[in-house]
Amino acid sequence: MRFFSDNAAAVCPQVLQALGDANRLDTAYDGDQWSARLDDAFSNLFETPVRALWVSTGTAANCLGLAALCPPHGAILCHEFAHIEQDEAGAPGFFTHGAKLTLLPGAGAKIDPDAVEEACGRVRADVHQVQPAALSITNATEYGLSYRPAEVAALGAVARRHGLAFHMDGARFANAIAFTGSDPADVTWRAGVDVLSFGFVKNGGMNAEALIFFDPARAEVVPRLRKRAGHLQSKGRYLAAQLLAMLENGLWLDNARAANAAATALAEAAGHDRLVHPVEANELFVRMTADEAAAIRAQGFDFYDWAPGEVRLVTSWDQDMAAVGRLADAIRAL
Amino acid sequence: MRFFSDNAAAVCPQVLQALGDANRLDTAYDGDQWSARLDDAFSNLFETPVRALWVSTGTAANCLGLAALCPPHGAILCHEFAHIEQDEAGAPGFFTHGAKLTLLPGAGAKIDPDAVEEACGRVRADVHQVQPAALSITNATEYGLSYRPAEVAALGAVARRHGLAFHMDGARFANAIAFTGSDPADVTWRAGVDVLSFGFVKNGGMNAEALIFFDPARAEVVPRLRKRAGHLQSKGRYLAAQLLAMLENGLWLDNARAANAAATALAEAAGHDRLVHPVEANELFVRMTADEAAAIRAQGFDFYDWAPGEVRLVTSWDQDMAAVGRLADAIRAL
Amino acid sequence: MRFFSDNAAAVCPQVLQALGDANRLDTAYDGDQWSARLDDAFSNLFETPVRALWVSTGTAANCLGLAALCPPHGAILCHEFAHIEQDEAGAPGFFTHGAKLTLLPGAGAKIDPDAVEEACGRVRADVHQVQPAALSITNATEYGLSYRPAEVAALGAVARRHGLAFHMDGARFANAIAFTGSDPADVTWRAGVDVLSFGFVKNGGMNAEALIFFDPARAEVVPRLRKRAGHLQSKGRYLAAQLLAMLENGLWLDNARAANAAATALAEAAGHDRLVHPVEANELFVRMTADEAAAIRAQGFDFYDWAPGEVRLVTSWDQDMAAVGRLADAIRAL
Amino acid sequence: MRFFSDNAAAVCPQVLQALGDANRLDTAYDGDQWSARLDDAFSNLFETPVRALWVSTGTAANCLGLAALCPPHGAILCHEFAHIEQDEAGAPGFFTHGAKLTLLPGAGAKIDPDAVEEACGRVRADVHQVQPAALSITNATEYGLSYRPAEVAALGAVARRHGLAFHMDGARFANAIAFTGSDPADVTWRAGVDVLSFGFVKNGGMNAEALIFFDPARAEVVPRLRKRAGHLQSKGRYLAAQLLAMLENGLWLDNARAANAAATALAEAAGHDRLVHPVEANELFVRMTADEAAAIRAQGFDFYDWAPGEVRLVTSWDQDMAAVGRLADAIRAL
């Protein structure tokens, strides 16, 4: 039973069904009927007119979004453990033509408004220093923490004060919403977010993510950037159909709740002292000696060694709750 | 009945089936069992050890391939009507960090060895001029012509003489093979081709193309470039599975033959005088007055106006042969 | 006696003198008193408020200017023999992050408004094609032809109609002005030019060119781009001082007139039939057999073989008129 | 009396004289007799065959050097206060097409081998993380500390162990050599340095720096990169002549000694407790209250406020020693 990564999970049946339903001739690229419905579908969800584009990976979503917000000679402020800094092979540098990532500290990979303030304050306005142009946060964070609307709004305020555009990497946005119970609008545009990478692949999708612009004017150049990066699929309807299927009847939220529930069950078993971070999404970071980890693995459970004395468990939309129960028991028995 | 584009066609059932079959937990990115089989599957097809990577679009395949062959300060020789020049939104410039496309003439979008020779001869070796580093041809060409092995070999020879790496954009490689009956090896590596963008999407795939390196050493950097361009899908097995399904039992060749047969039927109906180019794949460029085109459209057929007095018809793997027959009749009746 | 290139000539004494005069402590970069005077000095010359920046090479001037006018996903229309296309090692691709040069034909390396119109007309507005964003002409052209104000204005009109920014590579702007007798304003901003690379190095300067923005708002980002490209010299006063020295008492125009006069003398000697292009600046392209060229060289004159049966002669601000006379005699004697 | 920056100082007379001496017709670009002598001149100095190229700024030297050492998808390890990180407007990102700077801590802006080891150890070798490709140190550092040969050799060893190319930003290399008395070879190639940006502008030059490759093979591509970045001056002899003048009779070392002597005199006046860093070149960072700084300024001395309670003084090759004495007295009198 694998608790490695939500990327490893299968695709949920409704998404697979949607691919079959979309399987007929239609206009190529994004001229089809499914792609045409995206703006409306996401505008409804976010209660404001948005521009929504499909892309096939979270890295592409993040970096196309950032390229629309930051010039080559600008800087993007992000957490030192942000996915864009740690796990995207330098893609932000590629898509932005060399913009800089300025790294901020923060517990649980969360960014504090003071850290943004401080980073902006350090920069002289002269031509010798790279000027901050954008702020990027991850929600839920790389350590599984979820931002509350007020926290995002505080970041939005400091971003606005310094003229920074505001991007949210929502690879696990659904998990964050499922945990906080926030209105998606409250934690995004109402809090000052300009662009959201809305993840679906980790949440039961196959290979479609949504890139959401809350100010459609900012999106204008993006279809060109997407094509120029080789991300305009010629049969785009199969991406759009995935997203629509995930939105229908709140499937995205149901899937995220299921993954979160599995994580919560494991967190309770682990108990406060073993948890490195609060569990606010579908990831757990658990203190465990090498011997303890080996003992758990011997019972058939797989997971990452994250750091010395620390393992990472990730739960998925389709996690077998019986297996979760057995793992919880195994952890309790340590 | 649409004869717009093979991109508009549906996905063939075996590919859809393969997605379902692959729908279980496996390792993320390209660590899964399907991705692991790609090198072997394509090595068998090409009768030599190759490195094969999935990507989701032809533009990504072309440009990742070219980025591996040409430095930022180099030039890529290609036809003035090549897809990389005309229809990829400047993606080669993006992926290569600004390399130059040097445009060559040639009937039917085919490149002649003399044109390559001439272009290389024009360049001084000094630092002021951009030095040619790669040659890229399209097979079948943008005008539906298919290269014979000897033609490619002649280009391979001139490329080698001038130290050019050799790339083939095979968005319609299957159609070219189906038409010429060539051995895939003969028209690629045996003729000097280093890298092939092997297209599947226009031929019944959903969103998986193969990028083939005949010299695996040249491919070494490409997984990093693919990730950096946001093209490493986290559930890569759904791309690999598409490619494997297309290779199984020669489905790729069957599909291409079907599309070609439809084109041939239309070509016969059009007759030699109406055809702008020989029909050697699944595209026809047909001389037709505006009135004639309107008359055909009135009978329910859709297609592009390509140029004044010229229309383009593209046939697909799933083209309804009855509709093809009716269109052929309509053309004959002009 | 060398007629190779105006780049080979010495620096004129006033420029050398100015370096000595500027040789004291002042603020670094462009914070010095000489740099501070540039905007005014060039605004006076052009009879309109301009923003003027020093850079050390024509390539840097051209490419920083173009980077301010064209996005990475745009195209720059230029002549197929333009310096930016032929002789800058792909620098436009570097500075613009991969923008495309779309090449136009035209006698004597001059661009005709119809060619611009035609090139723009060929481009579909969709995301697949690179959209033209700028027009760049060279004045005097690479073949030594000088644009008249009405010619530039006609290009400016077509550029405006298609939303193209308009750049002039004026590596030999002084020679063009000296030949046509035009008002510098008439052949630039009054004719629609947005940015001028105003060359001084070929005209007696050492290593300072001026980059002139007729709309200062367009220049706003350029100091950052200049620094980011390593072109912000820390002792910028020695560049500014060169430019000011060249402007003083019309030295730039005197130098250009001297170079042009030498060219004109040679042109008269060559006679109409030998001249490949009219001589309208300080370059001659002269039909000459290999034997004839050898005969001239035997008399101590050096120059380029430009093409079979054609040589190039370039004259400088300091060309020795006695030597010019002897070369003229030698040509006449052929 | 200004103690702002060595960039603000005048050009030393021998350099100005050299410009006059070089003022005659010669081959353009780097085909002249002065440029031709550079490799030999620097090979003599470094007691090994080197390739030496002139460039006009330290930023260009650093970034052309780094572009030759690090691919776009690689990382350059440098100090968090390195000039390439703090003061070059993102130029490394521009020249390398988006490579990443990985920032290391270290007292006095010096890098410790352990910090390099630790940074390399943190990176997984997979495609998701940017792989370190180069190490860059500054000598003398941004805080005026000079590396000893053994320190550089220790860094060279760790660089070699991790496959990192090794670059030294020597904007104040002369000052470091003057302070340590090291053999230039010992602190560079014998210690594992591959490329050196050898600064002359801060040390009495006008606008010529030397980019030194200790492995000439690594330099092969650099002339193309230099041209592509607009840094190939057409009258390059005026840069080469500056460098040759600085090398002649050890002028570069004399100038550096003079600047260092002025700094040392001030350091002695300040005394150990006021100095934030040891003074090992021509920069001092002095603890001083705002009132104290004001008192010094009231006596006619100018300098930077570096941080709260800290000022920076920089001395130049031509610093008036009488003024230095008066400033020393003023500091002592605080």
mmCIF file of N, CA and C in Angstrom, chain D residues 37-50 52 173-174 177 182-186 188-190 196 198-200 210 212 214 243 246-253:
data_model
loop_
_atom_site.group_PDB
_atom_site.id
_atom_site.type_symbol
_atom_site.label_atom_id
_atom_site.label_comp_id
_atom_site.label_asym_id
_atom_site.label_seq_id
_atom_site.Cartn_x
_atom_site.Cartn_y
_atom_site.Cartn_z
ATOM 1 N N ARG D 37 48.122 40.699 -28.710
ATOM 2 C CA ARG D 37 49.156 40.498 -27.686
ATOM 3 C C ARG D 37 48.595 40.077 -26.315
ATOM 4 N N LEU D 38 47.283 40.105 -26.184
ATOM 5 C CA LEU D 38 46.690 39.867 -24.853
ATOM 6 C C LEU D 38 46.979 38.475 -24.301
ATOM 7 N N ASP D 39 46.769 37.460 -25.139
ATOM 8 C CA ASP D 39 46.979 36.096 -24.639
ATOM 9 C C ASP D 39 48.382 35.939 -24.065
ATOM 10 N N ASP D 40 49.351 36.424 -24.794
ATOM 11 C CA ASP D 40 50.732 36.306 -24.320
ATOM 12 C C ASP D 40 50.972 37.093 -23.039
ATOM 13 N N ALA D 41 50.467 38.297 -23.028
ATOM 14 C CA ALA D 41 50.723 39.145 -21.868
ATOM 15 C C ALA D 41 50.165 38.514 -20.597
ATOM 16 N N PHE D 42 48.952 38.006 -20.683
ATOM 17 C CA PHE D 42 48.370 37.394 -19.483
ATOM 18 C C PHE D 42 48.939 36.003 -19.219
ATOM 19 N N SER D 43 49.330 35.315 -20.274
ATOM 20 C CA SER D 43 49.978 34.010 -20.062
ATOM 21 C C SER D 43 51.273 34.195 -19.284
ATOM 22 N N ASN D 44 52.004 35.253 -19.597
ATOM 23 C CA ASN D 44 53.223 35.545 -18.837
ATOM 24 C C ASN D 44 52.914 35.813 -17.381
ATOM 25 N N LEU D 45 51.922 36.641 -17.162
ATOM 26 C CA LEU D 45 51.577 36.995 -15.793
ATOM 27 C C LEU D 45 51.175 35.761 -14.993
ATOM 28 N N PHE D 46 50.414 34.871 -15.645
ATOM 29 C CA PHE D 46 49.884 33.710 -14.916
ATOM 30 C C PHE D 46 50.756 32.459 -15.073
ATOM 31 N N GLU D 47 51.860 32.586 -15.802
ATOM 32 C CA GLU D 47 52.825 31.482 -15.934
ATOM 33 C C GLU D 47 52.205 30.206 -16.490
ATOM 34 N N THR D 48 51.243 30.370 -17.376
ATOM 35 C CA THR D 48 50.576 29.232 -18.025
ATOM 36 C C THR D 48 49.857 29.802 -19.249
ATOM 37 N N PRO D 49 49.658 28.987 -20.274
ATOM 38 C CA PRO D 49 48.952 29.533 -21.446
ATOM 39 C C PRO D 49 47.488 29.788 -21.125
ATOM 40 N N VAL D 50 47.076 31.031 -21.286
ATOM 41 C CA VAL D 50 45.674 31.391 -21.046
ATOM 42 C C VAL D 50 45.093 32.019 -22.306
ATOM 43 N N ALA D 52 42.813 35.256 -23.164
ATOM 44 C CA ALA D 52 42.404 36.499 -22.523
ATOM 45 C C ALA D 52 41.588 37.341 -23.488
ATOM 46 N N PHE D 173 40.727 42.017 -7.992
ATOM 47 C CA PHE D 173 41.776 40.995 -7.941
ATOM 48 C C PHE D 173 43.133 41.626 -7.622
ATOM 49 N N ALA D 174 43.384 42.768 -8.239
ATOM 50 C CA ALA D 174 44.664 43.444 -8.016
ATOM 51 C C ALA D 174 44.837 43.785 -6.544
ATOM 52 N N ILE D 177 45.690 40.633 -4.614
ATOM 53 C CA ILE D 177 47.085 40.224 -4.823
ATOM 54 C C ILE D 177 48.029 41.170 -4.072
ATOM 55 N N SER D 182 50.320 37.190 -2.862
ATOM 56 C CA SER D 182 50.317 35.877 -3.529
ATOM 57 C C SER D 182 50.783 36.004 -4.965
ATOM 58 N N ASP D 183 51.264 34.908 -5.453
ATOM 59 C CA ASP D 183 51.516 34.765 -6.880
ATOM 60 C C ASP D 183 50.142 34.648 -7.550
ATOM 61 N N PRO D 184 49.889 35.441 -8.610
ATOM 62 C CA PRO D 184 48.577 35.351 -9.272
ATOM 63 C C PRO D 184 48.217 33.932 -9.685
ATOM 64 N N ALA D 185 49.195 33.142 -10.076
ATOM 65 C CA ALA D 185 48.914 31.758 -10.470
ATOM 66 C C ALA D 185 48.436 30.923 -9.279
ATOM 67 N N ASP D 186 49.012 31.189 -8.112
ATOM 68 C CA ASP D 186 48.689 30.356 -6.946
ATOM 69 C C ASP D 186 47.253 30.522 -6.489
ATOM 70 N N THR D 188 44.789 31.312 -8.429
ATOM 71 C CA THR D 188 43.826 31.073 -9.517
ATOM 72 C C THR D 188 43.953 29.622 -10.012
ATOM 73 N N TRP D 189 44.588 29.448 -11.160
ATOM 74 C CA TRP D 189 44.549 28.118 -11.782
ATOM 75 C C TRP D 189 45.222 27.035 -10.953
ATOM 76 N N ARG D 190 46.279 27.394 -10.254
ATOM 77 C CA ARG D 190 46.906 26.354 -9.427
ATOM 78 C C ARG D 190 45.988 25.919 -8.284
ATOM 79 N N LEU D 196 38.677 33.638 -14.708
ATOM 80 C CA LEU D 196 38.853 34.814 -13.848
ATOM 81 C C LEU D 196 38.354 36.065 -14.565
ATOM 82 N N PHE D 198 39.115 39.576 -14.450
ATOM 83 C CA PHE D 198 40.248 40.341 -13.924
ATOM 84 C C PHE D 198 39.929 41.827 -14.137
ATOM 85 N N GLY D 199 39.671 42.510 -13.012
ATOM 86 C CA GLY D 199 39.196 43.877 -13.101
ATOM 87 C C GLY D 199 40.302 44.901 -13.237
ATOM 88 N N PHE D 200 40.081 45.870 -14.106
ATOM 89 C CA PHE D 200 41.033 46.969 -14.270
ATOM 90 C C PHE D 200 40.368 48.329 -14.102
ATOM 91 N N ALA D 210 39.521 42.250 -18.216
ATOM 92 C CA ALA D 210 40.022 41.055 -18.905
ATOM 93 C C ALA D 210 39.269 39.833 -18.401
ATOM 94 N N ILE D 212 39.714 35.946 -18.328
ATOM 95 C CA ILE D 212 40.836 35.012 -18.475
ATOM 96 C C ILE D 212 40.349 33.579 -18.352
ATOM 97 N N PHE D 214 41.720 29.839 -18.033
ATOM 98 C CA PHE D 214 42.942 29.073 -17.787
ATOM 99 C C PHE D 214 42.945 27.783 -18.594
ATOM 100 N N LEU D 243 44.510 47.448 -21.283
ATOM 101 C CA LEU D 243 44.963 46.302 -20.483
ATOM 102 C C LEU D 243 46.475 46.167 -20.546
ATOM 103 N N MET D 246 48.154 48.646 -18.382
ATOM 104 C CA MET D 246 48.038 48.326 -16.960
ATOM 105 C C MET D 246 49.008 47.212 -16.553
ATOM 106 N N LEU D 247 49.257 46.297 -17.494
ATOM 107 C CA LEU D 247 50.171 45.205 -17.176
ATOM 108 C C LEU D 247 51.621 45.660 -17.190
ATOM 109 N N GLU D 248 51.913 46.663 -18.017
ATOM 110 C CA GLU D 248 53.303 47.063 -18.213
ATOM 111 C C GLU D 248 53.925 47.552 -16.902
ATOM 112 N N ASN D 249 55.099 47.065 -16.622
ATOM 113 C CA ASN D 249 55.828 47.465 -15.405
ATOM 114 C C ASN D 249 55.012 47.289 -14.135
ATOM 115 N N GLY D 250 54.045 46.392 -14.173
ATOM 116 C CA GLY D 250 53.292 46.128 -12.944
ATOM 117 C C GLY D 250 52.433 47.286 -12.479
ATOM 118 N N LEU D 251 52.002 48.122 -13.407
ATOM 119 C CA LEU D 251 51.169 49.270 -13.030
ATOM 120 C C LEU D 251 49.938 48.827 -12.239
ATOM 121 N N TRP D 252 49.335 47.721 -12.688
ATOM 122 C CA TRP D 252 48.124 47.244 -11.999
ATOM 123 C C TRP D 252 48.386 46.988 -10.518
ATOM 124 N N LEU D 253 49.572 46.495 -10.227
ATOM 125 C CA LEU D 253 49.894 46.166 -8.840
ATOM 126 C C LEU D 253 50.244 47.435 -8.063
#
